[in-house]
XYZ file of C-alpha atoms in Angstrom:
589
model
C 174.748 180.723 137.295
C 172.313 180.476 134.387
C 172.942 177.438 132.227
C 173.274 178.112 128.529
C 172.025 175.987 125.650
C 174.677 174.320 123.568
C 174.636 177.093 120.985
C 175.524 179.626 123.649
C 177.922 177.445 125.601
C 180.326 176.253 122.910
C 181.805 179.622 122.097
C 184.839 180.362 119.906
C 187.169 183.220 120.811
C 186.095 186.784 120.080
C 186.994 188.236 116.708
C 185.718 191.596 115.583
C 186.247 193.575 112.410
C 184.039 195.880 110.440
C 182.284 194.621 107.361
C 178.708 193.988 106.427
C 179.513 190.313 106.890
C 181.204 190.707 110.275
C 183.204 188.037 112.009
C 181.094 186.119 114.466
C 181.950 187.159 117.984
C 181.334 185.541 121.359
C 177.976 184.049 120.439
C 177.078 181.861 117.513
C 177.318 178.304 116.415
C 180.572 177.547 114.626
C 181.998 180.988 115.287
C 183.722 182.874 112.524
C 184.004 180.851 109.322
C 187.687 181.774 109.118
C 188.274 180.396 112.641
C 186.619 177.024 112.160
C 189.125 174.229 112.814
C 190.306 172.650 109.601
C 189.201 169.040 109.007
C 191.876 166.828 110.611
C 192.010 164.623 107.522
C 193.571 167.491 105.567
C 196.502 167.871 107.968
C 197.778 164.378 108.713
C 200.499 163.427 111.147
C 198.118 162.450 113.962
C 199.392 159.737 116.262
C 195.916 158.844 117.528
C 196.930 158.887 121.192
C 194.046 159.245 123.666
C 195.334 161.966 125.962
C 192.000 163.214 127.343
C 189.489 161.268 129.412
C 185.928 162.565 129.689
C 182.662 161.659 131.378
C 179.022 162.742 131.229
C 176.643 162.821 134.182
C 173.753 161.542 132.007
C 173.578 159.116 129.120
C 170.059 159.979 127.935
C 168.079 163.253 127.888
C 165.201 164.838 126.029
C 165.977 167.612 123.563
C 167.024 170.674 125.548
C 167.978 168.548 128.538
C 171.173 169.409 130.388
C 174.283 167.280 130.645
C 177.545 168.041 132.415
C 180.763 167.188 130.589
C 183.883 166.774 132.719
C 187.331 166.153 131.275
C 190.994 165.902 132.235
C 194.151 165.566 130.187
C 197.150 163.315 130.604
C 200.198 164.757 132.365
C 202.169 164.287 129.161
C 199.857 166.634 127.247
C 200.495 170.385 127.312
C 197.196 171.924 126.194
C 196.785 175.440 124.788
C 193.962 177.781 123.876
C 194.321 176.437 120.320
C 193.102 173.034 121.521
C 189.410 172.580 120.956
C 186.482 170.306 121.580
C 183.850 169.476 119.005
C 180.268 168.405 119.456
C 179.053 165.646 117.124
C 175.597 164.193 116.563
C 174.715 161.311 114.285
C 172.693 158.136 114.041
C 176.062 156.464 113.417
C 178.741 158.220 115.463
C 181.366 155.611 114.644
C 181.202 156.514 110.970
C 181.015 160.292 111.454
C 184.262 161.937 110.375
C 186.018 164.488 112.545
C 185.149 167.224 110.049
C 181.416 166.727 110.661
C 181.072 168.571 113.974
C 177.845 170.326 114.846
C 179.567 172.917 117.009
C 183.000 173.630 118.452
C 184.716 175.529 121.224
C 188.353 176.382 121.884
C 189.673 175.843 125.408
C 189.755 178.837 127.714
C 193.053 179.917 129.245
C 191.957 178.555 132.627
C 191.034 175.164 131.156
C 194.304 174.954 129.277
C 196.288 175.840 132.412
C 194.471 173.243 134.510
C 194.461 170.636 131.727
C 190.875 169.954 132.811
C 187.418 171.447 132.700
C 183.677 171.056 133.165
C 180.800 172.333 131.060
C 177.045 172.125 131.610
C 175.081 172.227 128.384
C 171.466 172.042 127.234
C 171.577 169.770 124.196
C 170.011 171.276 121.099
C 171.388 168.686 118.740
C 169.296 168.879 115.669
C 167.575 165.617 114.855
C 170.125 162.849 115.447
C 169.768 160.126 118.087
C 173.232 160.173 119.643
C 175.830 162.827 120.415
C 179.351 162.951 121.802
C 182.225 165.333 122.439
C 185.631 164.888 120.829
C 188.834 166.607 121.887
C 191.495 167.859 119.472
C 194.974 169.316 119.780
C 195.991 172.597 118.231
C 197.318 170.419 115.421
C 193.772 169.130 114.877
C 194.534 165.587 115.987
C 191.831 163.801 117.977
C 193.030 162.953 121.484
C 189.862 161.754 123.217
C 186.099 161.598 123.284
C 183.237 161.473 125.745
C 180.767 158.624 126.083
C 177.719 159.079 123.820
C 174.523 160.641 125.119
C 171.194 159.697 123.580
C 168.605 162.384 122.854
C 165.521 160.265 123.197
C 163.083 162.486 121.286
C 165.492 163.807 118.661
C 163.411 162.401 115.820
C 160.037 163.681 116.944
C 160.475 166.840 119.047
C 159.379 170.100 117.440
C 161.245 173.397 117.687
C 161.756 176.767 116.091
C 158.068 177.679 116.044
C 157.182 180.975 114.433
C 153.929 182.556 113.309
C 153.262 184.439 110.086
C 150.378 186.223 108.436
C 148.859 184.661 105.345
C 147.145 187.618 103.682
C 143.799 186.627 105.201
C 143.147 188.351 108.528
C 141.116 185.361 109.773
C 144.140 183.055 109.461
C 147.509 182.542 111.107
C 150.300 180.303 109.866
C 152.570 178.416 112.248
C 155.840 176.860 111.081
C 158.235 174.580 112.942
C 161.084 172.104 112.563
C 161.158 168.397 113.369
C 162.881 165.167 112.501
C 159.527 163.662 111.491
C 156.916 164.412 108.847
C 154.633 161.478 109.575
C 151.599 163.527 110.632
C 152.191 167.307 110.752
C 149.260 169.244 112.180
C 148.199 172.153 114.375
C 145.409 172.120 116.975
C 143.903 175.342 118.325
C 141.051 176.727 120.353
C 139.825 179.788 122.218
C 140.422 178.199 125.634
C 143.609 176.721 126.982
C 143.379 172.966 127.362
C 140.435 172.776 124.984
C 141.752 172.832 121.440
C 138.709 171.928 119.395
C 140.052 172.759 115.918
C 142.769 171.049 113.923
C 144.366 171.331 110.515
C 146.886 169.181 108.717
C 150.164 170.632 107.566
C 152.911 169.961 105.069
C 156.684 169.644 105.332
C 159.675 170.217 103.114
C 163.453 170.155 103.440
C 166.667 170.888 101.563
C 170.114 169.371 101.225
C 173.572 170.722 100.592
C 173.172 169.870 96.914
C 170.258 172.331 96.683
C 172.459 175.348 97.418
C 174.643 177.326 95.052
C 178.270 177.256 96.155
C 180.700 176.532 98.985
C 180.699 176.437 101.912
C 176.924 175.852 101.924
C 177.055 172.948 99.462
C 180.139 171.309 100.985
C 180.039 168.217 103.173
C 181.910 169.775 106.107
C 179.645 171.947 108.230
C 176.333 170.828 106.698
C 173.741 169.638 109.197
C 170.498 168.137 107.945
C 167.808 170.786 108.612
C 165.182 168.113 109.268
C 161.619 168.650 108.125
C 160.382 172.215 107.895
C 156.678 172.009 108.564
C 153.820 174.485 108.349
C 150.054 174.597 108.941
C 147.397 177.305 108.890
C 144.838 178.062 111.599
C 141.605 179.365 110.072
C 138.308 180.959 111.113
C 139.936 183.264 113.668
C 137.947 186.187 115.063
C 139.690 189.597 114.898
C 141.901 190.304 117.918
C 140.671 187.181 119.724
C 143.006 185.160 121.939
C 143.690 181.560 120.944
C 145.882 178.677 122.087
C 147.669 176.170 119.850
C 150.096 173.270 119.769
C 151.793 171.466 116.877
C 153.043 167.976 116.156
C 154.940 166.299 113.363
C 154.303 162.663 114.234
C 150.813 162.853 115.765
C 151.956 161.983 119.274
C 154.834 164.312 120.252
C 153.385 167.799 120.761
C 154.817 171.198 121.488
C 153.639 172.933 124.622
C 150.405 174.903 124.338
C 151.044 178.535 123.355
C 148.843 181.616 123.391
C 148.563 184.120 120.526
C 146.274 186.914 119.367
C 144.557 186.801 116.001
C 145.133 189.574 113.475
C 143.210 192.822 114.015
C 140.158 193.929 112.025
C 140.863 195.315 108.583
C 138.239 198.073 108.498
C 139.331 200.517 111.222
C 141.608 203.320 109.942
C 142.145 204.580 113.516
C 143.189 201.236 114.973
C 146.110 201.455 117.424
C 148.879 198.874 117.850
C 152.662 198.578 118.036
C 155.270 196.409 116.338
C 159.021 195.820 116.634
C 161.378 196.291 113.678
C 165.055 195.486 113.117
C 167.621 194.002 110.771
C 171.024 192.318 111.016
C 170.491 190.083 114.031
C 172.311 186.762 113.796
C 173.567 185.073 116.950
C 176.375 187.396 117.992
C 177.192 188.795 121.359
C 178.879 191.894 120.002
C 181.486 194.061 121.621
C 179.565 195.250 124.661
C 177.284 192.465 125.768
C 175.144 189.695 124.376
C 173.657 191.831 121.597
C 171.548 189.253 119.756
C 170.391 187.754 123.030
C 169.461 191.239 124.229
C 167.496 191.858 121.021
C 165.577 188.648 121.631
C 165.001 189.586 125.273
C 163.796 193.106 124.425
C 161.513 191.760 121.697
C 160.085 189.158 124.056
C 159.400 191.884 126.623
C 157.751 194.040 123.962
C 155.420 191.164 123.084
C 154.663 189.924 126.601
C 154.707 193.181 128.579
C 153.940 195.918 126.073
C 151.618 194.114 123.681
C 153.615 194.336 120.451
C 151.631 192.603 117.739
C 154.292 191.579 115.233
C 158.034 191.547 114.483
C 159.457 192.852 111.180
C 162.971 191.604 110.366
C 164.367 193.177 107.202
C 167.220 190.938 106.202
C 170.484 189.466 107.481
C 168.567 187.060 109.639
C 170.654 184.219 111.093
C 174.007 184.922 109.404
C 174.464 181.192 108.907
C 176.353 181.845 105.664
C 176.702 178.175 104.866
C 177.066 176.841 108.423
C 173.618 175.295 108.336
C 173.180 174.472 112.035
C 173.232 178.188 112.881
C 169.656 178.324 111.581
C 168.645 175.913 114.366
C 170.367 178.082 116.955
C 168.828 181.315 115.705
C 165.308 179.872 115.729
C 165.826 178.714 119.314
C 166.789 182.313 120.122
C 163.655 183.925 118.656
C 161.098 181.177 119.368
C 159.976 182.573 122.767
C 158.383 185.554 121.009
C 158.105 184.396 117.381
C 155.695 181.674 118.528
C 153.431 184.411 119.964
C 153.246 187.026 117.161
C 153.794 187.038 113.382
C 157.484 187.140 112.479
C 157.641 188.782 109.050
C 160.942 188.744 107.151
C 162.587 189.841 103.973
C 166.004 188.786 102.724
C 169.401 190.445 102.939
C 172.717 189.931 101.220
C 173.697 187.306 103.806
C 170.682 185.187 102.901
C 170.883 185.526 99.149
C 173.953 186.937 97.394
C 175.994 184.411 95.422
C 178.465 184.250 92.536
C 177.834 180.815 91.038
C 175.213 178.081 90.940
C 172.300 180.168 89.645
C 170.402 177.019 88.667
C 169.636 176.473 92.379
C 168.355 180.012 93.033
C 164.810 179.496 94.443
C 163.784 183.069 93.620
C 163.831 182.330 89.888
C 160.185 181.759 89.040
C 159.236 182.327 85.427
C 157.786 185.782 84.893
C 158.046 186.660 88.595
C 161.838 186.674 88.448
C 163.529 185.196 85.388
C 166.847 186.881 86.128
C 168.141 185.662 89.493
C 170.872 187.648 91.203
C 171.074 191.424 90.729
C 174.354 192.822 89.348
C 174.063 196.338 87.890
C 177.212 198.422 87.448
C 176.705 200.090 90.829
C 176.208 196.825 92.736
C 178.610 195.527 95.407
C 177.220 192.064 96.127
C 179.175 188.831 95.884
C 178.999 185.520 97.740
C 177.725 187.060 100.963
C 175.336 184.183 101.729
C 178.147 181.646 101.911
C 176.524 179.875 98.980
C 173.047 179.567 100.526
C 171.512 181.700 97.734
C 168.187 182.000 99.559
C 167.484 178.266 99.895
C 167.257 178.037 103.725
C 165.236 181.250 104.167
C 162.915 180.288 101.313
C 162.415 176.839 102.867
C 161.934 178.010 106.459
C 159.561 180.962 105.972
C 156.237 181.115 104.156
C 154.988 184.654 103.603
C 151.695 185.975 102.153
C 151.128 185.553 98.422
C 149.520 187.933 95.958
C 149.712 188.608 92.205
C 153.323 189.264 91.150
C 154.702 188.518 94.640
C 157.600 186.084 94.896
C 157.577 184.061 98.116
C 159.813 185.408 100.856
C 161.662 187.600 98.357
C 158.971 190.243 97.775
C 155.393 190.418 98.991
C 152.928 192.695 100.787
C 150.366 192.430 103.566
C 147.848 194.477 105.529
C 147.816 194.543 109.296
C 144.926 196.687 110.549
C 145.481 200.173 109.102
C 149.061 199.609 107.901
C 150.024 198.259 104.483
C 153.561 196.850 104.469
C 155.573 196.005 101.368
C 158.574 193.703 101.852
C 161.074 194.181 99.045
C 164.356 192.530 98.109
C 167.294 194.878 97.759
C 169.222 191.883 96.351
C 167.056 191.513 93.230
C 166.477 193.656 90.190
C 164.482 196.714 91.189
C 165.021 198.734 88.023
C 162.033 200.161 86.182
C 160.283 197.444 84.205
C 161.694 194.583 86.279
C 159.227 192.078 87.799
C 159.879 193.409 91.305
C 159.343 197.016 90.206
C 156.084 196.024 88.495
C 154.957 194.293 91.685
C 155.707 197.385 93.765
C 154.016 199.691 91.254
C 150.825 197.640 91.090
C 150.733 196.971 94.817
C 151.046 200.614 95.854
C 148.446 201.691 93.316
C 145.721 199.486 94.777
C 146.008 200.516 98.449
C 142.792 202.157 99.666
C 144.169 204.912 101.898
C 140.755 205.646 103.395
C 140.846 202.183 105.014
C 144.597 201.655 105.170
C 146.118 205.111 105.658
C 149.659 204.025 106.466
C 152.113 202.550 103.932
C 155.505 201.188 105.009
C 158.156 199.801 102.645
C 160.944 197.607 104.012
C 164.058 196.166 102.446
C 167.529 195.232 103.634
C 169.729 197.888 102.035
C 168.733 201.495 102.665
C 168.105 204.080 99.985
C 169.442 206.733 102.330
C 172.260 206.335 104.837
C 175.226 208.620 105.312
C 177.855 206.301 106.728
C 180.999 206.684 104.684
C 181.264 203.276 103.024
C 181.611 204.227 99.369
C 180.464 200.996 97.709
C 177.332 200.815 99.863
C 176.716 204.513 99.288
C 176.855 203.872 95.511
C 174.213 201.163 95.903
C 171.967 203.551 97.843
C 172.279 206.186 95.104
C 171.445 203.555 92.490
C 168.313 202.524 94.382
C 167.244 206.167 94.707
C 167.417 206.541 90.951
C 165.345 203.438 90.321
C 162.258 203.869 92.458
C 162.308 206.916 94.703
C 159.857 208.675 92.390
C 157.463 205.732 92.649
C 157.500 205.842 96.457
C 156.937 209.605 96.482
C 154.153 209.326 93.911
C 152.228 206.967 96.190
C 152.979 208.964 99.341
C 154.775 206.173 101.215
C 155.027 207.155 104.872
C 158.060 205.262 106.054
C 160.961 203.258 104.582
C 162.788 200.830 106.901
C 166.112 199.127 106.217
C 169.198 197.638 107.849
C 172.534 196.542 106.314
C 174.478 199.283 108.075
C 175.085 198.066 111.621
C 173.890 201.221 113.293
C 170.758 203.285 113.892
C 169.695 206.295 111.832
C 166.568 208.453 111.982
C 166.058 211.005 109.251
C 163.760 213.881 108.495
C 161.634 213.584 105.383
C 163.941 213.179 102.363
C 163.445 213.737 98.637
C 166.276 213.806 96.096
C 168.874 213.612 98.855
C 167.607 216.786 100.537
C 165.475 217.495 103.570
C 161.997 218.070 102.155
C 158.995 218.265 104.523
C 156.577 218.618 101.594
C 157.544 215.762 99.262
C 159.892 213.686 101.357
C 159.709 210.273 103.046
C 161.194 209.169 106.376
C 164.046 206.657 105.891
C 165.077 204.795 109.059
C 168.003 202.393 109.371
C 167.835 199.794 112.166
C 170.699 197.401 111.432
C 171.629 197.207 115.088
C 170.030 193.955 116.254
C 173.199 191.998 116.959
C 175.888 191.948 114.271
C 179.083 193.795 115.167
C 178.623 197.553 115.059
C 179.977 199.820 112.352
C 182.889 202.182 112.821
C 182.655 204.914 110.221
C 182.659 208.626 109.652
C 179.456 210.281 108.461
C 178.903 212.117 105.223
C 177.319 215.442 106.099
C 173.623 215.522 105.165
C 170.917 218.007 106.082
C 168.422 215.205 106.693
C 170.224 213.436 109.583
C 168.162 213.762 112.766
C 169.660 211.102 115.066
C 172.499 208.631 114.596
C 173.819 205.961 116.960
C 176.350 203.164 116.700
C 174.744 201.177 119.502
C 172.711 197.986 119.573
C 168.933 198.243 119.683
C 165.568 197.803 117.976
C 162.747 200.063 116.854
C 159.262 200.242 118.311
C 156.570 201.616 116.004
C 153.268 202.598 117.603
C 150.398 203.412 115.280
C 148.195 205.782 117.296
C 145.490 206.421 114.696
C 145.113 207.305 111.022
C 147.295 210.427 111.259
C 149.903 209.858 113.989
C 152.581 207.203 114.398
C 155.186 207.210 117.176
C 158.731 206.088 116.389
C 161.131 204.967 119.150
C 164.604 203.435 119.269
C 165.085 201.039 122.199
C 168.772 200.717 122.963
C 170.178 197.559 124.516
C 170.972 198.366 128.136
C 172.203 196.334 131.092
C 168.828 196.500 132.799
C 167.511 192.985 132.506
C 167.493 193.280 128.717
C 164.255 195.236 128.504
C 166.055 198.148 126.876
C 165.781 201.910 127.177
C 164.186 204.385 124.773
C 166.933 206.823 123.743
C 165.333 208.409 120.672
C 161.736 209.126 119.738
C 159.649 211.236 117.419
C 156.155 211.472 115.992
C 155.489 210.733 112.329
C 152.506 212.869 111.337
C 150.620 212.761 108.072
C 151.636 215.657 105.798
C 148.123 216.977 105.360
C 147.568 216.984 109.128
C 150.568 219.113 110.073
């Protein structure tokens, strides 16, 4: 049986319901926010009896090392599936309150019936030296704990590596997480084992006080994110293969990893493929390990099929204030994000908030003086769990250009494709800073060198699922900048938010229009629980599916682009193409 990392092993019970902030299902640190055990200190009445004895087969491991927890309860204790065990990590376990668990898991029916159990876990603890398990009754009273286990490299190990473009095709950024910032750097070279180049990096972090509202800025559930480090590899030859490793303390290194430099920028007929999706998180979903399957398919696309980048348009980790979920999600994507650029834009579950605007990191003078977006047709709220963009802003560094705004809106070229990453959560009305950025950016694209233009944001302008408030938002967005996209002959608009897959014909003014229209694809099917909705009848719907999957985009040349939807299938998680079409330039048809 395959052993699961801690994030995948400590699993709360399934809970599914439709919303665009769905309940976390069988996979995901901390489970559903509504199901998290209440802090014992708020309930009282605990006798303090130690009714569970527990042991560990190891007392020291490196990060990611496996330990086996074995426990048994006293005959006088009648356990239930409402009993739970928590996982705690701290430099001072004795002082760590019972509300400060890193992860939790309710007992299974079999464990409750046997009043005993065993669990083998790979410890992904964050950045604390010592960890232990504590056992609680359904009344949230502690009834036992395991011996502590020391994670010997917790302070220095690096994790969560992911690449990103910088806006300069001869560069590649690598970012990672560590408990140290003593000497962050990256070493790279054209031959494995011979890394002759090096560059220093920088690190930053954030605390609960930096976020906007609860639960993100509350003590319970906050886990120190450690140091979020980044460095840039320079002088890369187009398409060349390189190897790299990173360190945060100058002595503890990641393993050596291979990547391919960005392609040349002067070939309009260059051919490559990339993977695109939104709404991933760390769920398992209703019919299999959906987020895990997305990661597996994406890894296969990179390693077996040569995909050159990943585009993730919002609703990224779904941490929503449970900060350790970011650690888990990065562990999930690292096997392929460390190999190709992982380009993101934000969604409502990274940004939307109702209070605490003073901590909004997207507010940046003329680039965005307003903060959150709340026109009359808007349906946002506190969807980020109070994070208000702080973790995603701190963990990702995207290309910069005039009028761009960090991870919130920016643009980049990759070979013959110009991609604009927009925020559907910020003001996009005519005259707003984001609209001005989009207007100026599209106007300067040289289509003789860069024939393809793709615009991505979280919420779609066109989707015909019958959720009225989201439909009102889509209509509002159409009114604000559809004309601008048509004016500049944008080829493709990608979005998520709806947890489904939709391929359209060319659309203009809510009608099928092969002359003026733009393709609008929704790929919000990367892991979060699927939608259940009727469809509003539209003449532009070509293919619709409420199944998990990702998109593969293959740029064949300057006139033809192949679009495919790879559905999650039980076939070793490499997926199966169930829908495909060719996107052909209008003047070539």
